[in-house]
Coordinates of C-alpha atoms in Angstrom, one line a residue:
X123 CA 2.6 18.8 -0.2
X124 CA 0.8 22.0 1.8
X125 CA 1.0 23.8 5.2
X126 CA -1.4 22.1 7.9
X127 CA -3.2 24.4 10.4
X128 CA -2.7 22.1 13.3
X129 CA -0.8 18.8 13.0
X130 CA 1.0 17.0 10.2
X131 CA -0.4 14.4 8.4
X132 CA 0.8 11.9 5.9
X133 CA -1.4 9.9 3.5
X134 CA -0.2 7.4 0.8
X135 CA -2.1 5.7 -2.0
X136 CA -0.7 2.8 -3.9
X137 CA -1.6 0.9 -7.0
X138 CA -0.5 -2.3 -5.5
X139 CA -3.6 -3.2 -3.1
X140 CA -1.4 -5.9 -1.3
X141 CA 0.9 -3.2 0.2
X142 CA 0.1 -1.3 3.3
X143 CA -0.4 2.5 3.4
X144 CA 0.4 3.3 7.3
X145 CA 3.5 3.3 8.8
X146 CA 4.3 -0.1 7.8
X147 CA 5.4 1.4 4.7
X148 CA 8.7 2.7 4.6
X149 CA 7.7 5.9 2.4
X150 CA 5.4 6.8 5.3
X151 CA 8.4 6.2 7.9
X152 CA 10.6 8.2 5.4
X153 CA 8.3 11.1 5.8
X154 CA 7.8 10.7 9.5
X155 CA 11.4 10.6 9.9
X156 CA 12.0 13.8 7.9
X157 CA 9.3 16.2 8.7
X158 CA 10.1 16.9 12.6
X159 CA 13.2 18.7 10.9
X160 CA 10.9 21.4 9.6
X161 CA 9.2 22.7 12.8
X162 CA 5.8 23.1 11.1
X163 CA 2.9 21.2 10.2
X164 CA 2.3 19.8 6.8
X165 CA -0.2 17.9 5.0
X166 CA 2.1 15.1 2.9
X167 CA 0.5 13.1 0.1
X168 CA 2.6 10.3 -1.4
X169 CA 1.2 8.4 -4.4
X170 CA 3.0 5.3 -5.0
X171 CA 3.3 3.5 -8.4
X172 CA 4.8 -0.1 -8.0
X173 CA 6.5 -1.6 -10.9
X174 CA 9.2 -3.5 -9.3
X175 CA 8.2 -7.4 -8.8
X176 CA 7.8 -9.0 -5.3
X177 CA 10.1 -11.5 -4.0
X178 CA 12.8 -10.2 -6.2
X179 CA 14.9 -8.6 -3.7
X180 CA 15.3 -5.3 -5.7
X181 CA 14.9 -3.0 -2.5
X182 CA 11.5 -1.5 -3.9
X183 CA 10.5 -0.3 -0.5
X184 CA 13.9 1.2 0.4
X185 CA 14.0 3.0 -3.0
X186 CA 10.5 4.5 -2.1
X187 CA 12.0 5.6 0.9
X188 CA 15.0 7.0 -0.6
X189 CA 12.8 9.0 -3.1
X190 CA 10.5 10.6 -0.3
X191 CA 13.7 11.5 1.4
X192 CA 15.3 13.0 -1.7
X193 CA 11.6 14.8 -2.7
X194 CA 11.3 16.4 0.9
X195 CA 14.9 17.8 1.2
X196 CA 14.5 19.2 -2.6
X197 CA 11.2 20.8 -1.4
X198 CA 12.5 22.1 1.6
X199 CA 15.8 23.4 0.0
X200 CA 18.0 21.1 1.6
X201 CA 17.2 21.6 5.2
X202 CA 18.7 18.4 6.2
X203 CA 22.5 17.9 5.3
X204 CA 23.7 15.1 3.7
X205 CA 25.3 13.3 6.8
X206 CA 22.3 13.9 8.9
X207 CA 20.1 12.6 5.6
X208 CA 22.1 9.4 5.8
X209 CA 21.8 8.8 9.1
X210 CA 18.1 9.2 8.8
X211 CA 18.2 6.7 5.9
X212 CA 20.0 4.2 8.0
X213 CA 17.7 4.0 10.5
X214 CA 14.8 3.4 8.3
X215 CA 16.6 0.3 6.3
X216 CA 20.1 -0.8 6.1
X217 CA 20.0 -0.3 2.4
X218 CA 18.1 3.1 2.3
X219 CA 21.6 4.7 2.3
X220 CA 22.8 2.7 -0.6
X221 CA 20.5 4.6 -2.8
X222 CA 21.4 7.9 -1.4
X223 CA 25.2 7.2 -2.5
X224 CA 27.1 8.2 -5.7
X225 CA 25.4 6.2 -8.7
X226 CA 27.0 3.3 -10.3
X227 CA 26.1 1.6 -13.2
X228 CA 24.0 -1.7 -12.4
X229 CA 22.5 -4.0 -14.9
X230 CA 19.5 -5.9 -13.4
X231 CA 18.4 -9.5 -14.8
X232 CA 14.5 -9.7 -14.2
X233 CA 13.6 -12.5 -12.0
X234 CA 12.6 -15.5 -13.5
X235 CA 11.1 -17.1 -10.5
X236 CA 10.2 -15.6 -7.0
X237 CA 12.3 -16.5 -3.9
X238 CA 10.6 -16.2 -0.5
X239 CA 12.6 -14.1 1.8
X240 CA 11.5 -16.6 4.6
X241 CA 12.7 -19.4 2.4
X242 CA 15.8 -18.2 1.7
X243 CA 16.6 -17.5 5.4
X244 CA 15.5 -20.9 6.3
X245 CA 18.1 -22.4 3.8
X246 CA 20.9 -20.2 5.1
X247 CA 19.9 -21.1 8.8
X248 CA 20.2 -24.9 7.9
X249 CA 23.4 -24.5 6.3
X250 CA 26.1 -26.0 8.4
X251 CA 29.2 -23.9 9.6
X252 CA 28.2 -21.0 7.4
X253 CA 30.9 -18.2 7.5
X254 CA 29.6 -14.7 7.1
X255 CA 30.5 -13.1 3.7
X256 CA 30.9 -9.1 3.3
X257 CA 33.2 -7.6 5.9
X258 CA 31.5 -4.4 6.5
X259 CA 34.7 -2.7 7.8
X260 CA 36.7 -4.3 4.6
X261 CA 34.0 -2.7 2.3
X262 CA 34.1 0.7 4.3
X263 CA 37.7 0.9 3.8
X264 CA 38.0 0.5 0.1
X265 CA 35.5 3.3 -0.1
X266 CA 37.3 5.5 2.3
X267 CA 40.2 5.3 0.2
X268 CA 38.6 6.0 -3.2
X269 CA 40.7 9.2 -3.6
X270 CA 44.0 7.2 -3.2
X271 CA 43.1 5.1 -6.2
X272 CA 42.3 5.4 -9.8
X273 CA 39.5 2.7 -9.5
X274 CA 35.7 4.2 -9.3
X275 CA 32.8 3.2 -7.1
X276 CA 31.8 0.5 -9.2
X277 CA 35.2 -1.1 -9.5
X278 CA 35.5 -0.7 -5.6
X279 CA 32.1 -2.7 -4.7
X280 CA 33.0 -5.1 -7.0
X281 CA 36.1 -5.9 -4.8
X282 CA 34.5 -5.4 -1.4
X283 CA 31.0 -7.0 -1.8
X284 CA 29.4 -10.7 -1.2
X285 CA 26.3 -12.0 -0.3
X286 CA 25.6 -14.9 2.1
X287 CA 22.5 -15.9 0.4
X288 CA 24.3 -16.9 -2.8
X289 CA 25.6 -19.9 -1.3
X290 CA 22.0 -21.6 -0.8
X291 CA 19.9 -19.7 -3.2
X292 CA 21.9 -20.6 -6.4
X293 CA 21.8 -24.2 -5.4
X294 CA 18.2 -24.2 -4.6
X295 CA 17.0 -22.5 -7.8
X296 CA 18.7 -23.2 -11.0
X297 CA 17.0 -20.4 -13.0
X298 CA 18.4 -17.9 -10.6
X299 CA 22.1 -19.5 -11.0
X300 CA 21.5 -19.5 -14.8
X301 CA 20.9 -15.8 -14.8
X302 CA 23.8 -15.3 -12.4
X303 CA 26.2 -16.9 -14.8
X304 CA 24.8 -15.0 -17.7
X305 CA 25.9 -11.4 -16.0
X306 CA 29.3 -13.1 -15.5
X307 CA 29.8 -14.4 -18.9
X308 CA 28.6 -11.0 -20.2
X309 CA 31.7 -9.6 -18.8
X310 CA 30.1 -7.7 -15.5
X311 CA 32.6 -6.7 -12.9
X312 CA 30.7 -8.6 -10.5
X313 CA 27.7 -10.5 -10.3
X314 CA 25.6 -10.4 -7.0
X315 CA 22.2 -11.7 -5.9
X316 CA 19.9 -8.8 -5.1
X317 CA 19.0 -9.3 -1.4
X318 CA 17.6 -12.8 -0.9
X319 CA 16.9 -12.9 -4.6
X320 CA 15.7 -13.9 -7.1
X321 CA 17.1 -10.8 -9.2
X322 CA 20.8 -10.6 -10.0
X323 CA 22.4 -7.3 -10.9
X324 CA 25.9 -6.9 -12.4
X325 CA 28.3 -4.0 -11.7
X326 CA 29.5 -2.4 -14.8
X327 CA 32.6 0.2 -14.7
X328 CA 30.4 2.7 -16.5
X329 CA 27.6 2.8 -19.0
X330 CA 30.3 2.3 -22.0
X331 CA 31.5 -0.8 -20.3
X332 CA 28.1 -2.2 -20.0
X333 CA 27.3 -1.3 -23.8
X334 CA 30.7 -2.8 -25.0
X335 CA 29.9 -6.3 -23.5
X336 CA 26.0 -6.2 -24.2
X337 CA 25.0 -6.6 -20.9
X338 CA 22.3 -4.1 -21.4
X339 CA 20.7 -6.2 -24.1
X340 CA 17.5 -8.0 -23.5
X341 CA 16.1 -11.6 -23.8
X342 CA 13.5 -12.7 -26.2
X343 CA 11.0 -14.6 -24.5
X344 CA 8.1 -16.6 -26.1
X345 CA 4.8 -17.5 -24.2
X346 CA 1.9 -19.6 -25.6
X347 CA -1.4 -20.2 -24.2
X348 CA -4.5 -22.4 -25.2
X349 CA -8.2 -22.1 -24.3
X350 CA -11.2 -23.9 -25.1
X351 CA -14.8 -23.8 -23.9
X352 CA -17.9 -25.8 -24.5
X353 CA -20.9 -24.3 -26.6
X354 CA -24.3 -24.1 -24.6
X355 CA -27.4 -23.8 -26.6
X356 CA -29.6 -20.7 -26.4
X357 CA -33.4 -20.6 -25.4
X358 CA -35.3 -21.7 -28.7
X359 CA -32.1 -21.5 -30.7
X360 CA -32.3 -17.4 -30.4
X361 CA -29.7 -15.2 -31.4
X362 CA -27.1 -14.4 -29.1
X363 CA -23.5 -12.5 -28.9
X364 CA -20.3 -14.2 -27.5
X365 CA -16.9 -12.4 -27.0
X366 CA -14.0 -13.4 -29.0
X367 CA -10.7 -11.1 -28.9
X368 CA -12.8 -8.8 -26.7
X369 CA -15.3 -8.2 -29.9
X370 CA -19.2 -9.2 -29.7
X371 CA -19.6 -11.8 -32.3
X372 CA -23.4 -12.9 -32.9
X373 CA -24.0 -16.4 -32.6
X374 CA -26.8 -18.9 -31.6
X375 CA -25.2 -20.4 -28.7
X376 CA -23.8 -19.6 -25.3
X377 CA -20.2 -20.0 -24.1
X378 CA -19.9 -22.4 -20.8
X379 CA -17.7 -20.3 -18.5
X380 CA -17.6 -18.6 -15.2
X381 CA -16.1 -15.5 -16.8
X382 CA -17.4 -14.0 -20.3
X383 CA -15.8 -17.0 -21.8
X384 CA -13.6 -15.2 -24.3
X385 CA -11.1 -17.8 -25.5
X386 CA -9.3 -15.4 -27.4
X387 CA -8.1 -13.2 -24.5
X388 CA -7.8 -16.1 -22.1
X389 CA -5.1 -17.8 -24.6
X390 CA -3.5 -14.6 -24.8
X391 CA -3.5 -14.2 -20.9
X392 CA -1.8 -17.7 -20.6
X393 CA 0.7 -16.6 -23.3
X394 CA 1.7 -13.3 -21.5
X395 CA 2.1 -15.2 -18.3
X396 CA 4.1 -17.8 -19.7
X397 CA 6.5 -15.6 -21.5
X398 CA 7.4 -14.5 -17.6
X399 CA 7.0 -17.8 -15.9
X400 CA 4.2 -16.2 -13.9
X401 CA 1.8 -19.3 -14.0
X402 CA -1.5 -19.4 -15.5
X403 CA -4.8 -17.5 -15.7
X404 CA -6.3 -20.0 -13.2
X405 CA -3.6 -19.1 -10.6
X406 CA -4.4 -15.6 -10.8
X407 CA -8.2 -15.8 -11.2
X408 CA -9.6 -19.1 -9.7
X409 CA -12.3 -20.1 -12.3
X410 CA -14.6 -21.3 -9.4
X411 CA -14.5 -18.0 -7.7
X412 CA -17.8 -16.2 -8.1
X413 CA -16.6 -12.8 -8.2
X414 CA -15.4 -13.4 -11.8
X415 CA -18.8 -14.7 -12.7
X416 CA -19.6 -12.9 -16.0
X417 CA -16.2 -11.0 -15.8
X418 CA -15.8 -9.4 -19.0
X419 CA -12.6 -7.6 -21.0
X420 CA -13.3 -4.6 -18.8
X421 CA -13.4 -6.5 -15.5
X422 CA -10.4 -4.3 -14.0
X423 CA -13.4 -1.3 -14.4
X424 CA -15.0 -0.7 -11.2
X425 CA -18.7 0.5 -10.2
X426 CA -19.1 3.2 -7.9
X427 CA -21.3 2.3 -4.6
X428 CA -22.7 4.3 -2.0
X429 CA -23.0 3.4 1.4
X430 CA -25.2 5.3 4.3
X431 CA -24.8 5.0 7.9
X432 CA -26.4 6.9 11.0
X433 CA -26.0 6.6 14.5
X434 CA -27.3 8.3 17.7
X435 CA -26.5 8.2 21.3
X436 CA -28.2 9.7 24.6
X437 CA -26.3 12.3 26.8
X438 CA -25.7 11.3 30.3
X439 CA -24.9 14.1 32.8
X440 CA -21.3 14.1 34.5
X441 CA -20.8 14.7 38.3
X442 CA -21.9 18.1 39.4
X443 CA -22.1 19.1 35.8
X444 CA -18.1 18.7 35.6
X445 CA -16.2 19.1 32.5
X446 CA -15.4 16.1 30.5
X447 CA -14.5 15.1 27.0
X448 CA -16.5 13.2 24.2
X449 CA -15.1 11.5 20.9
X450 CA -16.3 12.8 17.8
X451 CA -15.2 11.7 14.4
X452 CA -11.8 10.5 16.4
X453 CA -11.2 13.7 18.4
X454 CA -11.8 14.5 21.8
X455 CA -14.0 17.3 22.1
X456 CA -14.7 19.2 25.5
X457 CA -18.3 18.6 26.9
X458 CA -20.3 19.0 30.2
X459 CA -21.6 15.6 29.7
X460 CA -20.9 11.9 28.6
X461 CA -22.3 9.7 26.2
X462 CA -24.4 6.6 27.0
X463 CA -22.5 4.0 25.2
X464 CA -20.7 0.5 25.3
X465 CA -18.0 1.6 23.4
X466 CA -16.6 5.3 23.5
X467 CA -19.7 6.4 22.0
X468 CA -18.2 8.0 19.0
X469 CA -21.2 8.7 16.8
X470 CA -19.3 10.1 13.8
X471 CA -17.2 7.2 13.3
X472 CA -20.0 4.7 14.2
X473 CA -22.1 6.3 11.2
X474 CA -18.9 6.3 9.0
X475 CA -18.5 2.4 9.9
X476 CA -22.2 1.5 9.0
X477 CA -21.7 3.6 5.7
X478 CA -18.5 1.6 4.8
X479 CA -20.3 -1.8 5.5
X480 CA -23.3 -0.6 3.7
X481 CA -21.3 0.1 0.5
X482 CA -20.3 -3.4 0.3
X483 CA -23.4 -5.0 1.6
X484 CA -21.5 -6.1 4.9
X485 CA -24.1 -5.7 7.3
X486 CA -23.9 -2.9 10.0
X487 CA -21.7 -2.1 13.2
X488 CA -23.6 -4.4 15.8
X489 CA -23.2 -7.4 13.5
X490 CA -19.3 -7.2 13.8
X491 CA -19.5 -5.6 17.2
X492 CA -22.3 -6.8 19.5
X493 CA -23.3 -3.8 21.4
X494 CA -23.7 -6.1 24.5
X495 CA -20.2 -7.9 24.4
X496 CA -18.2 -6.7 27.4
X497 CA -15.0 -6.8 25.5
X498 CA -15.8 -3.5 23.7
X499 CA -16.5 -1.4 27.0
X500 CA -15.1 1.6 26.3
X501 CA -13.2 0.3 23.2
X502 CA -11.6 3.1 20.8
X503 CA -14.2 3.5 17.8
X504 CA -10.9 3.8 15.5
X505 CA -11.0 0.0 16.1
X506 CA -14.4 -0.5 14.4
X507 CA -13.5 2.0 11.7
X508 CA -10.2 -0.2 10.7
X509 CA -12.3 -3.3 10.7
X510 CA -15.1 -1.9 8.2
X511 CA -12.2 -0.2 6.1
X512 CA -10.5 -3.8 6.0
X513 CA -13.5 -5.3 4.7
X514 CA -14.1 -2.8 2.0
X515 CA -10.6 -3.3 0.9
X516 CA -10.9 -7.0 0.9
X517 CA -14.1 -7.1 -1.4
X518 CA -11.9 -5.1 -3.7
X519 CA -13.1 -1.8 -2.8
X520 CA -11.4 1.7 -3.0
X521 CA -12.9 4.4 -0.9
X522 CA -13.4 7.8 -3.0
X523 CA -14.9 10.1 -0.5
X524 CA -16.8 10.6 2.7
X525 CA -19.3 13.2 3.8
X526 CA -20.4 13.2 7.7
X527 CA -23.0 15.6 9.2
X528 CA -22.8 15.9 13.0
X529 CA -26.2 16.9 14.6
X530 CA -26.2 18.2 17.8
X531 CA -27.3 21.5 19.8
X532 CA -24.2 21.0 21.9
X533 CA -21.1 20.7 22.4
X534 CA -19.6 23.7 20.1
X535 CA -18.2 21.3 17.4
X536 CA -17.3 23.8 14.7
X537 CA -13.8 24.8 16.1
X538 CA -13.0 21.1 15.8
X539 CA -14.2 20.5 12.3
X540 CA -10.9 20.8 10.5
X541 CA -9.0 19.0 13.5
X542 CA -11.8 16.1 12.6
X543 CA -11.2 16.2 8.7
X544 CA -7.6 15.8 9.5
X545 CA -7.9 12.8 11.8
X546 CA -10.3 10.9 9.6
X547 CA -7.9 11.4 6.6
X548 CA -5.4 9.9 8.6
X549 CA -7.1 7.0 9.7
X550 CA -8.6 6.3 6.2
X551 CA -5.3 6.8 4.5
X552 CA -7.6 9.2 2.1
X553 CA -6.7 12.9 0.9
X554 CA -8.0 15.4 3.4
X555 CA -9.7 17.0 0.2
X556 CA -12.0 14.0 -0.2
X557 CA -12.9 14.2 3.7
X558 CA -16.0 16.2 4.5
X559 CA -17.4 17.2 8.4
X560 CA -20.4 19.1 8.6
X561 CA -22.3 20.6 11.5
X562 CA -26.0 21.4 11.9
X563 CA -28.7 21.5 14.6
X564 CA -32.6 20.7 14.6
X565 CA -33.5 24.3 15.7
X566 CA -34.6 22.9 19.2
X567 CA -36.7 20.1 17.8
X568 CA -36.9 16.7 18.6
X569 CA -34.7 15.1 21.4
X570 CA -31.6 16.7 20.0
X571 CA -33.2 20.0 20.2
X572 CA -34.0 19.3 23.8
X573 CA -30.2 18.4 24.4
X574 CA -31.0 15.0 25.3
X575 CA -28.7 13.2 22.9
X576 CA -26.5 13.7 19.8
X577 CA -26.8 11.9 16.1
X578 CA -24.5 11.7 13.0
X579 CA -24.9 10.7 9.5
X580 CA -22.4 9.6 7.1
X581 CA -22.5 8.7 3.4
X582 CA -19.6 7.3 1.4
X583 CA -18.9 6.4 -2.1
X584 CA -16.5 3.3 -3.1
X585 CA -15.0 1.9 -6.3
X586 CA -15.8 -1.8 -6.1

């Protein structure tokens, strides 16, 4: 968190590549909802480390949003009062205010199987004569009268809560039903399905109540794995090394396998996955997928790759030399000329697109967006940038930094350099400290020196 010179920017990083890091993410939207109350621009960087299972109904996104709201309000010395913060939370998602509420003691049973939210809704919609469960008014009535009763929040919630999904999910998923019964038999005030499942939570009166009924104890699970590979002869029976339990072992043969063929680690992976009913190694790493060819125990490590891009466009005069605006690195810059181009002619973003594509050997911008195709006439170059970034992510790439150099005698670009950095940081969801924009001229030499056009170079580093 640090003050910004022009406008607010929000950047999110996440250790789960499947989750969005733009305004589809509740943490992003929480920061976006809070910051207008401050009346000053700020750069906000949020690092998400996800450990909550998906398809479990555990409100991972909502808890992220709550953490952001609490952190911002603490940073700004409670600039937003409790009621306004709760209203803000409710606009983000219906369960975000619950995370802001008074703490209750909840015992969570980890999911043994996933429940798709879409399937849960389909089962619920197919249920004939369905009656709604929890009455919001009844629940609020219980909570409003807290001061008039000796019961704490957990006990009041136990009286007022229900979950419509339980009527179908507990029938369709026996493993979830058994977890539900385990919580009830352990002495919880109330067991409830988390959202659409599959996790179950139980309400305890307090921590002592949970401990007295052994609700906080964990289950012991066992997983078993088995793996086998065929030997292959080496050339002329020469010496070789194979991998066993992560260690190189001398051998006079090779292992027939797509990866490094480490039977010890493969069996261990299957055992770990089996202990939590998460399938087998082949479900997570398809054996015929070429990206795992030769992968070894360090296959989570990444290589650093570099991509380079270059773009140039010719100037076109405006009518009577009138003022105009051209696009550079996603920012409008005043100019007395137009750019000859099919799209918006943003040389900075075009060079960056080529650099991103080059880093993962995915061709160039013209291969993906034909310059003669009329559908791209006047198109924003940010469209091309998002496409290139998506390809990098699909190939397992993680953008580390970018460096762009704009080469021009005119227009005057230096005053807009910081704004360009901020815009690029926003478009790429990349820390602004990893975004460089430089400006230079050709000392009046060549077509740029004669003020006939403009060019840009870009270089990126990517972990793949």
